[in-house]
Coordinates of C-alpha atoms (C1' of nucleotides) in Angstrom, one line a residue:
Chain I
M17 CA 0.0 0.0 0.0
T18 CA 1.5 3.3 -1.0
E19 CA 1.7 6.3 1.3
Q20 CA -0.9 9.0 0.7
N21 CA 0.6 12.3 -0.3
N22 CA -1.4 14.9 1.6
T23 CA 0.1 17.8 -0.3
T24 CA -1.6 16.8 -3.5
N25 CA -5.3 17.3 -3.9
T26 CA -6.0 14.0 -5.5
G27 CA -7.6 12.9 -2.3
P28 CA -7.7 9.3 -1.1
E29 CA -8.1 6.5 -3.5
R30 CA -11.8 5.9 -4.1
L31 CA -12.9 2.5 -3.3
D32 CA -16.0 0.8 -4.8
F33 CA -18.5 -0.6 -2.4
I34 CA -17.0 -4.0 -2.5
R35 CA -13.5 -2.8 -1.8
Q36 CA -15.0 -0.7 1.0
I37 CA -16.4 -3.9 2.6
V38 CA -13.1 -5.7 2.2
A39 CA -11.1 -2.8 3.6
E40 CA -13.5 -2.6 6.5
D41 CA -13.1 -6.3 7.2
C42 CA -9.4 -6.0 7.1
K43 CA -9.6 -3.2 9.6
T44 CA -11.8 -5.0 12.0
G45 CA -10.0 -8.3 11.5
K46 CA -13.2 -10.1 10.6
W47 CA -11.4 -12.8 8.8
G48 CA -8.1 -12.5 10.7
G49 CA -6.9 -10.1 8.1
R50 CA -7.3 -12.7 5.4
V51 CA -8.7 -11.8 1.9
H52 CA -9.5 -14.8 -0.3
T53 CA -11.7 -14.5 -3.4
R54 CA -12.3 -16.7 -6.3
F55 CA -13.4 -16.6 -9.9
P56 CA -15.9 -19.5 -10.4
P57 CA -16.9 -19.9 -14.0
E58 CA -19.0 -22.7 -15.3
P59 CA -17.1 -24.4 -18.2
N60 CA -20.1 -24.2 -20.6
G61 CA -18.8 -21.4 -22.9
Y62 CA -16.1 -19.0 -23.6
L63 CA -15.3 -16.1 -21.3
H64 CA -16.4 -12.6 -22.4
I65 CA -15.7 -9.0 -21.5
G66 CA -18.3 -9.3 -18.7
H67 CA -16.4 -12.1 -17.2
A68 CA -13.3 -9.9 -17.4
K69 CA -15.1 -7.5 -15.1
S70 CA -15.6 -10.2 -12.5
I71 CA -12.0 -11.6 -13.0
C72 CA -10.5 -8.2 -12.5
L73 CA -12.6 -7.6 -9.5
N74 CA -11.8 -10.9 -7.8
F75 CA -8.1 -11.1 -8.7
G76 CA -7.7 -7.4 -8.4
I77 CA -9.1 -7.3 -4.9
A78 CA -6.9 -10.2 -3.8
A79 CA -3.8 -8.5 -5.3
E80 CA -4.6 -5.1 -3.7
F81 CA -5.3 -6.5 -0.3
G82 CA -2.4 -9.0 -0.2
G83 CA -4.8 -11.9 -0.5
K84 CA -5.4 -14.8 -2.8
C85 CA -7.8 -15.6 -5.6
N86 CA -8.6 -19.1 -6.7
L87 CA -9.7 -20.2 -10.2
R88 CA -12.4 -22.6 -9.6
F89 CA -14.6 -24.3 -12.2
D90 CA -18.2 -24.7 -11.0
D91 CA -18.8 -27.9 -12.9
T92 CA -21.9 -29.4 -11.4
N93 CA -23.8 -29.9 -14.6
P94 CA -22.3 -32.6 -16.8
C95 CA -24.8 -32.0 -19.5
K96 CA -23.5 -28.6 -20.5
E97 CA -19.8 -28.6 -19.6
E98 CA -16.8 -29.5 -21.7
Q99 CA -13.1 -29.7 -21.5
E100 CA -12.7 -27.4 -24.4
Y101 CA -14.3 -24.6 -22.3
V102 CA -12.1 -25.4 -19.3
D103 CA -9.0 -25.1 -21.5
S104 CA -10.1 -21.8 -23.1
I105 CA -11.0 -20.3 -19.7
I106 CA -7.6 -21.2 -18.2
Y107 CA -5.9 -19.7 -21.2
D108 CA -8.0 -16.5 -21.2
V109 CA -7.6 -15.7 -17.5
H110 CA -3.8 -16.2 -17.8
W111 CA -3.7 -14.1 -20.9
L112 CA -5.5 -11.3 -19.0
G113 CA -2.5 -11.3 -16.7
W114 CA -3.8 -13.1 -13.6
D115 CA -2.2 -16.0 -11.7
W116 CA -3.7 -18.4 -9.3
Q117 CA -0.5 -20.3 -8.5
D118 CA -1.4 -23.9 -7.5
R119 CA -5.0 -22.9 -6.7
L120 CA -6.8 -24.3 -9.7
Y121 CA -9.9 -26.1 -8.3
F122 CA -13.0 -27.9 -9.6
G123 CA -16.3 -28.1 -7.8
S124 CA -16.5 -31.7 -8.9
D125 CA -13.5 -32.5 -6.7
Y126 CA -15.7 -31.8 -3.7
F127 CA -18.6 -34.1 -4.7
E128 CA -17.8 -36.6 -2.0
Q129 CA -17.6 -34.0 0.7
M130 CA -20.8 -32.5 -0.5
Y131 CA -22.5 -35.8 -0.4
Q132 CA -21.4 -36.4 3.2
W133 CA -22.7 -33.0 4.2
A134 CA -26.0 -33.8 2.5
V135 CA -26.2 -37.0 4.6
E136 CA -25.6 -34.8 7.7
L137 CA -28.5 -32.6 6.8
I138 CA -30.7 -35.6 6.3
K139 CA -29.7 -36.9 9.7
K140 CA -30.6 -33.5 11.2
G141 CA -34.0 -33.8 9.6
K142 CA -33.2 -30.8 7.3
A143 CA -33.3 -32.7 4.0
F144 CA -35.5 -35.3 2.5
V145 CA -35.8 -37.5 -0.6
C146 CA -38.7 -36.4 -2.7
D147 CA -40.5 -38.5 -5.3
L148 CA -42.4 -35.8 -6.9
T149 CA -42.0 -35.4 -10.7
P150 CA -40.5 -32.2 -12.0
E151 CA -44.0 -31.0 -13.0
Q152 CA -45.4 -31.8 -9.5
I153 CA -42.5 -29.9 -7.9
R154 CA -43.4 -26.9 -9.9
E155 CA -47.1 -27.1 -9.0
Y156 CA -46.2 -27.6 -5.3
R157 CA -43.9 -24.6 -5.3
G158 CA -46.7 -22.2 -5.6
T159 CA -46.3 -18.9 -7.3
L160 CA -44.8 -15.5 -6.7
T161 CA -47.9 -14.4 -4.8
E162 CA -49.2 -17.7 -3.4
P163 CA -47.5 -20.0 -1.0
G164 CA -46.5 -23.5 -2.0
R165 CA -47.6 -26.8 -0.6
E166 CA -45.5 -29.3 1.3
S167 CA -44.4 -32.4 -0.6
P168 CA -46.2 -35.6 0.6
W169 CA -42.7 -37.1 0.9
R170 CA -41.5 -34.4 3.2
N171 CA -41.8 -36.3 6.4
R172 CA -40.1 -39.5 5.6
S173 CA -37.9 -40.9 8.4
S174 CA -34.2 -40.1 8.2
E175 CA -33.6 -43.8 7.9
E176 CA -35.7 -44.0 4.8
N177 CA -34.2 -40.8 3.5
L178 CA -30.7 -42.1 4.1
D179 CA -31.4 -45.4 2.4
L180 CA -33.1 -43.7 -0.6
F181 CA -30.3 -41.1 -1.0
A182 CA -27.7 -43.9 -0.9
R183 CA -29.6 -45.8 -3.6
M184 CA -29.9 -42.6 -5.7
R185 CA -26.2 -42.4 -5.6
A186 CA -25.9 -46.1 -6.4
G187 CA -27.8 -45.5 -9.6
E188 CA -30.9 -47.5 -8.7
F189 CA -33.4 -44.9 -10.0
P190 CA -33.9 -43.3 -13.4
D191 CA -33.2 -39.7 -14.2
G192 CA -35.8 -37.3 -12.8
S193 CA -37.5 -39.9 -10.6
R194 CA -36.4 -38.4 -7.3
T195 CA -34.5 -35.5 -5.8
L196 CA -33.0 -34.6 -2.5
R197 CA -34.5 -31.4 -1.1
A198 CA -33.8 -29.1 1.7
K199 CA -36.6 -28.9 4.3
I200 CA -37.1 -25.2 4.8
D201 CA -40.4 -23.4 4.4
M202 CA -42.9 -24.0 1.5
S203 CA -44.6 -20.7 2.3
H204 CA -41.5 -18.6 2.3
P205 CA -41.9 -15.4 0.3
N206 CA -38.5 -16.1 -1.3
I207 CA -39.2 -18.9 -3.6
N208 CA -35.6 -20.1 -3.4
M209 CA -36.4 -21.1 0.2
R210 CA -39.4 -23.3 -0.7
D211 CA -37.7 -26.7 -0.1
P212 CA -35.1 -26.2 -2.9
V213 CA -33.7 -29.2 -4.8
M214 CA -30.2 -30.1 -3.6
Y215 CA -29.5 -33.1 -5.8
R216 CA -30.9 -34.5 -9.1
I217 CA -30.4 -37.8 -10.7
L218 CA -28.4 -37.5 -13.9
H219 CA -27.0 -40.6 -15.5
A220 CA -24.5 -38.5 -17.5
T221 CA -20.8 -38.6 -18.1
H222 CA -19.0 -35.7 -16.4
H223 CA -16.0 -34.2 -18.1
R224 CA -13.9 -34.9 -15.1
T225 CA -15.5 -37.5 -12.8
G226 CA -16.7 -39.6 -15.7
D227 CA -19.4 -42.0 -14.7
T228 CA -18.6 -42.2 -11.0
W229 CA -21.7 -40.1 -10.1
C230 CA -25.2 -40.3 -11.2
I231 CA -26.5 -37.7 -8.8
Y232 CA -25.3 -34.1 -9.2
P233 CA -25.5 -31.2 -6.8
M234 CA -27.5 -28.1 -7.7
Y235 CA -25.8 -24.7 -7.8
D236 CA -27.4 -23.4 -4.7
W237 CA -26.3 -26.3 -2.7
A238 CA -22.8 -26.7 -4.2
H239 CA -21.7 -23.1 -4.6
G240 CA -21.6 -22.1 -0.9
L241 CA -19.9 -25.4 0.0
E242 CA -17.2 -24.9 -2.6
D243 CA -16.5 -21.4 -1.2
S244 CA -16.5 -22.7 2.3
I245 CA -14.1 -25.6 1.6
E246 CA -11.7 -23.2 0.0
G247 CA -11.8 -20.8 2.9
I248 CA -13.2 -18.0 0.7
T249 CA -13.8 -14.7 2.7
H250 CA -15.6 -12.7 0.1
S251 CA -17.8 -14.5 -2.3
I252 CA -18.4 -12.0 -5.1
C253 CA -21.2 -12.7 -7.6
T254 CA -23.7 -11.0 -9.8
L255 CA -27.0 -9.4 -8.9
E256 CA -29.3 -12.3 -9.9
F257 CA -27.9 -14.3 -7.0
E258 CA -29.0 -11.9 -4.4
N259 CA -32.2 -13.8 -4.0
H260 CA -30.2 -16.9 -3.4
R261 CA -28.1 -15.5 -0.6
P262 CA -30.5 -16.5 2.2
L263 CA -30.2 -20.1 1.0
Y264 CA -26.5 -19.8 0.7
D265 CA -26.5 -18.6 4.3
W266 CA -29.0 -21.3 5.4
F267 CA -26.9 -24.2 4.2
L268 CA -23.7 -23.0 5.7
D269 CA -25.3 -22.2 9.0
E270 CA -27.1 -25.5 9.2
L271 CA -23.8 -27.3 8.6
G272 CA -21.9 -25.0 10.9
I273 CA -19.0 -24.6 8.5
H274 CA -16.9 -21.7 7.4
H275 CA -19.3 -19.0 6.1
P276 CA -18.0 -16.6 3.5
Q277 CA -19.8 -13.3 2.9
Q278 CA -21.6 -13.2 -0.4
I279 CA -21.6 -9.8 -2.1
E280 CA -23.4 -9.1 -5.3
F281 CA -22.6 -6.6 -8.1
A282 CA -24.2 -5.7 -11.4
R283 CA -23.0 -7.5 -14.5
L284 CA -21.6 -5.6 -17.4
N285 CA -23.6 -4.5 -20.4
L286 CA -22.0 -3.0 -23.5
T287 CA -23.8 -1.1 -26.3
Y288 CA -24.0 -2.8 -29.7
T289 CA -23.3 -6.2 -28.3
V290 CA -24.9 -9.1 -26.5
M291 CA -23.3 -10.7 -23.5
S292 CA -25.3 -13.7 -22.5
K293 CA -23.7 -17.1 -23.1
R294 CA -26.9 -18.3 -24.6
K295 CA -26.9 -15.6 -27.2
L296 CA -23.2 -15.9 -27.9
L297 CA -23.6 -19.6 -28.4
R298 CA -26.3 -18.9 -30.9
L299 CA -24.1 -16.5 -32.8
V300 CA -21.6 -19.2 -33.1
R301 CA -23.9 -22.2 -33.8
E302 CA -26.0 -20.3 -36.4
K303 CA -22.9 -19.0 -38.1
F304 CA -23.5 -15.3 -37.7
V305 CA -19.8 -15.2 -36.8
R306 CA -16.9 -17.4 -37.6
G307 CA -16.5 -18.9 -34.1
W308 CA -16.0 -18.0 -30.5
D309 CA -12.9 -16.1 -31.4
D310 CA -14.4 -14.1 -34.2
P311 CA -13.0 -10.6 -33.8
R312 CA -16.5 -9.2 -33.7
M313 CA -17.3 -11.3 -30.6
P314 CA -17.1 -9.7 -27.1
T315 CA -15.4 -12.9 -25.9
I316 CA -11.9 -12.6 -24.5
S317 CA -10.6 -14.7 -27.4
G318 CA -12.5 -12.5 -29.9
L319 CA -11.0 -9.4 -28.4
R320 CA -7.6 -10.9 -28.4
R321 CA -7.8 -11.8 -32.1
R322 CA -9.2 -8.4 -32.8
G323 CA -6.1 -6.9 -31.3
F324 CA -7.0 -5.8 -27.8
S325 CA -4.2 -6.0 -25.3
P326 CA -4.7 -7.5 -21.8
E327 CA -3.7 -4.1 -20.4
S328 CA -6.5 -2.3 -22.3
I329 CA -9.1 -4.7 -21.0
R330 CA -7.9 -4.5 -17.5
N331 CA -7.9 -0.8 -17.6
F332 CA -11.4 -0.8 -19.1
C333 CA -12.6 -3.0 -16.2
K334 CA -11.0 -0.5 -13.8
V335 CA -12.7 2.6 -15.3
I336 CA -16.2 1.2 -15.6
G337 CA -16.4 0.8 -11.8
V338 CA -18.6 -1.6 -10.0
N339 CA -22.1 -1.0 -8.6
K340 CA -25.4 -2.6 -7.7
F341 CA -27.5 -1.2 -10.4
N342 CA -27.8 -2.2 -14.1
S343 CA -26.1 0.0 -16.6
T344 CA -24.8 -0.2 -20.1
V345 CA -21.4 1.0 -20.8
D346 CA -20.8 2.9 -24.1
Y347 CA -18.7 0.9 -26.5
A348 CA -16.8 4.1 -27.1
L349 CA -15.2 3.7 -23.7
L350 CA -13.8 0.3 -24.6
E351 CA -12.4 1.9 -27.7
H352 CA -10.9 4.7 -25.8
C353 CA -9.2 2.2 -23.5
V354 CA -7.7 0.2 -26.3
R355 CA -6.5 3.4 -28.2
D356 CA -5.0 4.7 -25.1
D357 CA -2.9 1.6 -24.6
L358 CA -2.1 0.9 -28.3
N359 CA -1.1 4.5 -28.9
R360 CA 1.7 4.0 -26.3
T361 CA 2.7 0.5 -27.3
S362 CA 2.1 -0.1 -31.0
P363 CA 4.8 0.2 -33.6
R364 CA 3.8 2.4 -36.5
V365 CA 3.9 1.1 -40.0
M366 CA 2.6 2.3 -43.4
A367 CA -0.1 0.4 -45.1
V368 CA -2.4 1.4 -48.0
L369 CA -5.9 -0.2 -47.8
R370 CA -7.4 1.0 -51.1
P371 CA -4.4 1.7 -53.3
L372 CA -4.2 4.5 -55.8
K373 CA -1.1 4.4 -58.1
V374 CA 1.1 7.4 -58.1
V375 CA 3.9 7.9 -60.6
L376 CA 6.5 10.5 -59.9
T377 CA 7.3 11.7 -63.4
N378 CA 10.5 13.5 -62.4
Y379 CA 11.9 10.8 -60.2
P380 CA 14.8 8.8 -61.7
E381 CA 13.7 5.4 -63.1
G382 CA 14.9 2.5 -61.0
Q383 CA 16.1 4.6 -58.1
V384 CA 15.3 3.5 -54.6
E385 CA 15.9 5.6 -51.5
W386 CA 15.6 4.2 -48.0
T387 CA 14.0 6.8 -45.8
E388 CA 14.1 6.7 -42.1
A389 CA 10.8 6.3 -40.2
V390 CA 10.1 6.6 -36.5
N391 CA 8.7 3.4 -35.1
N392 CA 6.7 5.0 -32.2
P393 CA 6.7 8.7 -31.5
E394 CA 5.3 7.9 -28.1
D395 CA 8.3 5.7 -27.3
P396 CA 11.8 6.8 -28.4
A397 CA 13.2 3.5 -27.3
A398 CA 11.3 1.8 -30.2
G399 CA 13.8 3.3 -32.6
T400 CA 13.6 3.8 -36.3
R401 CA 13.4 1.7 -39.5
K402 CA 14.1 2.2 -43.2
V403 CA 11.3 2.3 -45.7
P404 CA 11.9 2.2 -49.4
F405 CA 10.8 5.0 -51.7
S406 CA 10.8 4.9 -55.5
K407 CA 9.2 6.3 -58.6
V408 CA 5.9 4.3 -58.4
L409 CA 4.0 4.5 -55.2
Y410 CA 0.6 3.7 -53.8
I411 CA -1.4 6.2 -51.7
E412 CA -4.9 5.8 -50.2
Q413 CA -7.8 6.5 -52.6
D414 CA -9.4 8.5 -49.9
D415 CA -6.4 10.8 -49.9
F416 CA -7.2 12.2 -53.3
M417 CA -10.2 14.1 -54.6
E418 CA -10.4 15.6 -58.0
T419 CA -12.8 18.3 -56.9
P420 CA -12.1 18.7 -53.2
P421 CA -14.7 20.2 -50.9
K422 CA -14.0 22.8 -48.3
K423 CA -11.9 21.4 -45.4
F424 CA -10.4 18.6 -47.5
F425 CA -6.8 19.3 -47.4
R426 CA -5.3 16.2 -48.8
L427 CA -4.1 15.7 -52.5
A428 CA -6.0 17.3 -55.3
P429 CA -5.0 18.5 -58.8
G430 CA -2.3 21.1 -58.6
R431 CA -2.0 20.7 -54.9
E432 CA 1.1 19.9 -52.9
V433 CA 1.2 17.5 -49.9
R434 CA 3.9 15.7 -48.0
L435 CA 4.6 12.0 -48.2
R436 CA 5.4 11.0 -44.7
Y437 CA 9.2 10.8 -44.1
A438 CA 9.8 11.4 -47.8
Y439 CA 9.1 14.3 -50.1
F440 CA 6.6 16.9 -51.0
I441 CA 4.7 15.9 -54.1
R442 CA 2.4 17.9 -56.4
C443 CA -0.4 16.4 -58.4
E444 CA 0.0 17.3 -62.1
Q445 CA -2.3 14.9 -63.9
V446 CA -5.2 12.6 -63.3
I447 CA -5.3 9.5 -65.4
K448 CA -8.7 7.8 -65.9
D449 CA -9.9 4.7 -67.6
A450 CA -12.6 4.4 -70.2
E451 CA -15.4 4.6 -67.6
G452 CA -13.9 7.7 -66.1
N453 CA -12.6 6.1 -63.0
I454 CA -9.4 7.5 -61.6
V455 CA -6.7 4.9 -62.0
E456 CA -3.5 6.8 -61.6
L457 CA -2.0 10.1 -60.6
H458 CA 1.0 11.7 -62.2
C459 CA 2.9 13.8 -59.7
T460 CA 6.2 15.5 -59.4
Y461 CA 8.3 15.5 -56.3
D462 CA 10.5 18.3 -55.0
P463 CA 14.0 16.8 -54.4
A464 CA 14.8 19.7 -52.0
T465 CA 12.2 18.4 -49.6
R466 CA 13.9 15.1 -48.9
G467 CA 13.0 13.9 -45.4
G468 CA 9.8 15.8 -45.5
N469 CA 10.8 19.5 -44.9
A470 CA 11.0 22.3 -47.4
P471 CA 14.2 24.4 -47.1
D472 CA 12.2 27.5 -48.1
G473 CA 9.9 27.0 -45.2
R474 CA 6.7 26.5 -47.2
K475 CA 4.1 24.4 -45.6
V476 CA 1.7 21.7 -46.7
K477 CA -1.7 21.1 -45.2
A478 CA -1.5 17.3 -45.2
T479 CA 0.9 14.4 -44.7
L480 CA 0.0 11.2 -46.5
H481 CA 1.1 7.6 -45.9
W482 CA 2.3 5.6 -48.8
V483 CA 4.0 2.4 -49.9
A484 CA 6.5 2.0 -52.7
A485 CA 4.9 -0.2 -55.4
E486 CA 7.8 -2.5 -56.2
H487 CA 8.6 -3.2 -52.5
A488 CA 5.0 -3.5 -51.3
L489 CA 3.6 -6.7 -49.8
D490 CA 0.1 -7.7 -50.6
A491 CA -2.2 -8.2 -47.7
E492 CA -5.8 -8.9 -46.8
V493 CA -7.3 -6.6 -44.3
R494 CA -10.5 -7.2 -42.4
L495 CA -12.5 -4.2 -41.2
Y496 CA -15.0 -4.6 -38.5
E497 CA -18.0 -2.6 -37.4
H498 CA -20.4 -3.2 -34.5
L499 CA -22.0 -6.7 -34.7
F500 CA -25.4 -5.1 -34.2
T501 CA -27.0 -2.1 -35.7
K502 CA -28.7 -1.1 -32.5
E503 CA -27.2 0.0 -29.2
D504 CA -29.5 -2.5 -27.5
P505 CA -29.7 -5.5 -29.8
D506 CA -32.7 -6.8 -27.8
Q507 CA -34.8 -3.9 -28.9
T508 CA -36.8 -5.6 -31.6
E509 CA -40.1 -5.6 -33.3
E510 CA -42.8 -8.0 -32.2
G511 CA -41.9 -11.6 -32.9
Q512 CA -38.3 -10.9 -33.6
D513 CA -35.2 -11.5 -31.5
F514 CA -31.7 -10.0 -31.3
S515 CA -30.6 -11.7 -34.5
A516 CA -32.9 -9.4 -36.4
N517 CA -30.5 -6.5 -35.4
I518 CA -27.3 -8.1 -36.7
N519 CA -25.3 -5.7 -38.8
P520 CA -24.9 -7.2 -42.3
D521 CA -21.9 -5.0 -42.8
S522 CA -20.0 -5.9 -39.6
L523 CA -17.2 -7.5 -41.6
Q524 CA -15.6 -6.0 -44.7
V525 CA -12.7 -7.9 -46.3
L526 CA -10.3 -5.9 -48.3
T527 CA -7.8 -7.7 -50.6
G528 CA -5.0 -6.3 -52.6
C529 CA -4.0 -4.0 -49.8
K530 CA -0.3 -2.8 -49.9
V531 CA 1.9 -2.8 -46.8
E532 CA 5.5 -1.8 -46.3
P533 CA 8.1 -4.6 -46.5
S534 CA 9.0 -4.5 -42.8
L535 CA 5.8 -6.4 -42.2
K536 CA 7.1 -9.5 -44.0
T537 CA 8.0 -11.3 -40.7
T538 CA 4.9 -10.4 -38.7
R539 CA 3.3 -13.2 -36.6
P540 CA -0.3 -13.7 -35.4
L541 CA -1.3 -11.4 -32.6
D542 CA 1.4 -8.8 -33.4
R543 CA -0.2 -5.4 -33.0
W544 CA 0.5 -2.4 -35.2
Q545 CA -0.6 1.1 -35.9
F546 CA -1.2 1.6 -39.6
E547 CA -0.4 5.3 -39.8
R548 CA -3.4 7.5 -40.1
L549 CA -5.7 4.5 -40.3
G550 CA -6.0 2.8 -37.0
Y551 CA -4.7 -0.1 -34.9
F552 CA -4.4 -3.5 -36.6
C553 CA -3.5 -6.9 -35.5
T554 CA -2.0 -9.7 -37.5
D555 CA -4.6 -12.4 -37.8
S556 CA -4.1 -16.1 -37.0
D557 CA -5.0 -16.8 -40.6
S558 CA -1.8 -14.9 -41.6
R559 CA 1.3 -16.9 -42.8
D560 CA 4.4 -16.4 -44.9
G561 CA 3.3 -15.1 -48.2
R562 CA -0.3 -14.4 -47.1
L563 CA -0.6 -11.6 -44.7
V564 CA -3.9 -11.0 -43.0
F565 CA -4.7 -8.2 -40.6
N566 CA -7.7 -7.3 -38.5
R567 CA -8.6 -3.7 -37.7
T568 CA -8.8 -3.4 -34.0
V569 CA -10.1 0.2 -34.0
T570 CA -9.7 3.2 -36.2
L571 CA -7.7 6.2 -35.1
K572 CA -9.9 9.1 -34.1
D573 CA -10.8 10.6 -37.4
T574 CA -11.6 14.3 -37.5
W575 CA -12.1 14.3 -41.3
A576 CA -14.5 11.4 -41.1
K577 CA -16.5 13.3 -38.5
I578 CA -16.6 16.4 -40.7
Q579 CA -17.8 14.3 -43.6
K580 CA -20.5 12.7 -41.5
N581 CA -21.8 16.0 -40.3
Q582 CA -22.1 17.4 -43.8
Chain Z
rU18 C1' -50.9 -7.8 -7.3
rG19 C1' -45.5 -11.8 -2.9
rG20 C1' -40.3 -11.2 -2.0
rG21 C1' -35.4 -9.2 -3.1
rG22 C1' -32.7 -5.0 -5.3
rU23 C1' -31.6 -0.1 -7.6
rA24 C1' -32.3 5.2 -9.2
rU25 C1' -26.5 11.3 -9.7
rA26 C1' -25.0 15.2 -16.9
rG27 C1' -26.0 11.7 -23.3
rU28 C1' -23.0 7.3 -21.0
rG29 C1' -20.0 5.1 -16.9
rU30 C1' -19.0 6.7 -12.0
rA31 C1' -17.5 9.9 -7.1
rA32 C1' -19.7 12.3 -2.6
rC33 C1' -20.7 8.7 3.5
rG34 C1' -25.2 15.9 6.7
rG35 C1' -21.1 21.0 4.7
rU36 C1' -18.8 24.3 -2.6
rA37 C1' -22.2 18.0 -6.8
rG38 C1' -16.3 16.1 -8.7
rC39 C1' -13.9 12.6 -12.4
rA40 C1' -13.8 9.8 -17.0
rC41 C1' -15.9 8.8 -21.9
rG42 C1' -18.7 11.3 -25.6
rA43 C1' -20.1 15.8 -28.0
rC44 C1' -18.5 20.9 -29.2
rU45 C1' -14.5 25.1 -29.4
rG46 C1' -9.5 26.5 -29.9
rA47 C1' -3.9 25.7 -29.7
rC48 C1' -0.1 22.7 -31.5
rU49 C1' 1.4 19.0 -35.0
rC50 C1' 5.8 15.5 -40.7
rU51 C1' -0.3 10.7 -38.3
rG52 C1' -7.0 15.4 -39.6
rG53 C1' -3.3 10.6 -34.5
rA54 C1' -1.2 11.9 -29.9
rU55 C1' -0.9 16.2 -26.6
rC56 C1' -2.7 20.8 -24.3
rA57 C1' -6.5 24.5 -23.0
rG58 C1' -11.7 25.4 -22.8
rU59 C1' -17.3 24.7 -23.3
rU60 C1' -21.5 21.7 -22.7
rA61 C1' -24.6 19.0 -19.3
rG62 C1' -26.8 16.0 -13.6
rU63 C1' -29.0 14.4 -7.9
rC64 C1' -36.5 10.1 -10.4
rG65 C1' -41.2 13.1 -8.4
rG66 C1' -43.7 15.2 -4.0
rG67 C1' -43.5 16.3 1.1
rG68 C1' -40.7 16.7 5.7
rU69 C1' -36.3 17.0 9.5
rU70 C1' -32.0 20.5 9.6
rC71 C1' -28.5 26.7 9.8
rG72 C1' -27.5 23.2 5.7
rA73 C1' -29.9 17.0 2.3
rA74 C1' -27.7 13.4 -3.5
rU75 C1' -27.0 11.7 1.6
rC76 C1' -31.7 11.2 7.1
rC77 C1' -37.5 10.4 7.4
rC78 C1' -42.3 9.8 4.9
rU79 C1' -44.7 9.1 0.3
rG80 C1' -45.2 8.1 -4.6
rU81 C1' -42.9 6.6 -9.6
rA82 C1' -39.7 3.8 -12.7
rC83 C1' -36.4 -0.1 -13.8
rC84 C1' -34.0 -5.0 -12.7
rC85 C1' -34.1 -10.2 -10.5
rC86 C1' -37.0 -14.6 -8.6
rA87 C1' -42.1 -19.6 -9.8
rG88 C1' -35.1 -25.0 -13.8
rC89 C1' -34.2 -31.5 -11.3
rC90 C1' -29.5 -24.4 -15.3
rA91 C1' -25.6 -21.5 -13.2

RNA sequence: UGGGGUAUAGUGUAACGGUAGCACGACUGACUCUGGAUCAGUUAGUCGGGGUUCGAAUCCCUGUACCCCAGCCA
């Protein structure tokens, strides 16, 4: 913990409401000064930016308070969970920069202990085997406004319950035929307390325990026990579990075991995207995207492939804060965070996405000059590199207009601009094809402006990026827009769902792009700034001789804004 | 209409009875070999109505709105 400097007016570090609780607990010694959190994903899908919020909260709090944070898989439902998801989650949490040392746990490792505790509750007369069908259980539960009715099986002797429960475990009964239920209160206003199911019979193969179990614990029963076993102090979860806290508390108190404090916070919502695993699964299954790691997905793997850095995601999670009320964060804030980080860390490079050929009529045929370019103006240590310059070049089509409107100060007939790190050039002639399309520009360069400055002190209003034709590498560049056309994808017409709001133009593939030769050896996940265009990331489809880049995010573009407002 | 939560600029958040602050966005301007970055500035807020108090975003009362809960999902 750093010493507070009272001479500055920055004030004390502001703590969110969860950190306030943790800080208070440390002060009062509630847990003996211990802070132990956990991130408990269910391995039934890929992690997304919303999980990152939880990950940063749990691992962040542990780190800040000198505590520990476990990675624990909440794998109590064999029907939905897969090893593939376990692997991806481990990879993603690590990639985000967090470490759990040797504390990688699985709820399924505690199945035997859970079973023993269930037996204990049965013996206490606090749990019973119920023979009601799923439909009957629903009927007996009552409704939000009416109390439920007690199961006719509620008052079996503990001997009978013990025997039946053992036989459930032994696999004597078919799926769905019986459950183990807690005996609480069928008229409780909180429906979760109306004799909730603790175990269901499921003859399913579990991704870790195989076929050793045919009864599986329900979340409400299992989760608190997992936290208790691991000695968790602060069990941080999302808002929808607030209604379950009384049950969480009830189980731990009845058992008289270590009782962590559950604290709930609001999950993250982001504009122009969906966050529920169910919807993300649909996007993948119904091929709206190319997979879990499609760069348009809000998954960690998608963001990684898109070019987001772990630092930018962690910083995003810090600036959005944490609260108890639902809110939707503007996607622009995520973009701000990634630009902020990439601006400082990304090497600059020149790439032309939509090439327009430029011939310098007064430049010597066959001559090549290697001009020195700065790799990162924000980081002098990044050094410089040499970029080839010659008679035939490519510039961006957007950087030339035959009849330029007001405020357009790039290249136009008769106008002079600077080619970055090279020369001033002047447009002398526009060459068109039979249809009148501009296919080539004839320009002259001023040899006196070598390096990019005029000895006579004359100024140009624009600096253009460029690539020498003969040295250029071909590349494919994938441009992305929001996956949905609406800020809230769930806002739909009657009878439609979020898929109706999918943006048909969310992916645009550009081929025949020209990039500078230094990019020849780039490897997947390398991050770049293409000067004046944006931040780009070498895609995993990229290989020697076939370069593929993803646009992470554009640079802030004043000219685009002017155009849009016209 | 049962229970549990929550309301602060366009958006995300601070304030813990004492000047409503920060960030993003938007809009100006300066600077610039990236129309980037940077810098300076502008914009705009306490859900409504009562009360308590010298003083209320904060405490009390009362409305209103939104979210969650009736899986043998988590």
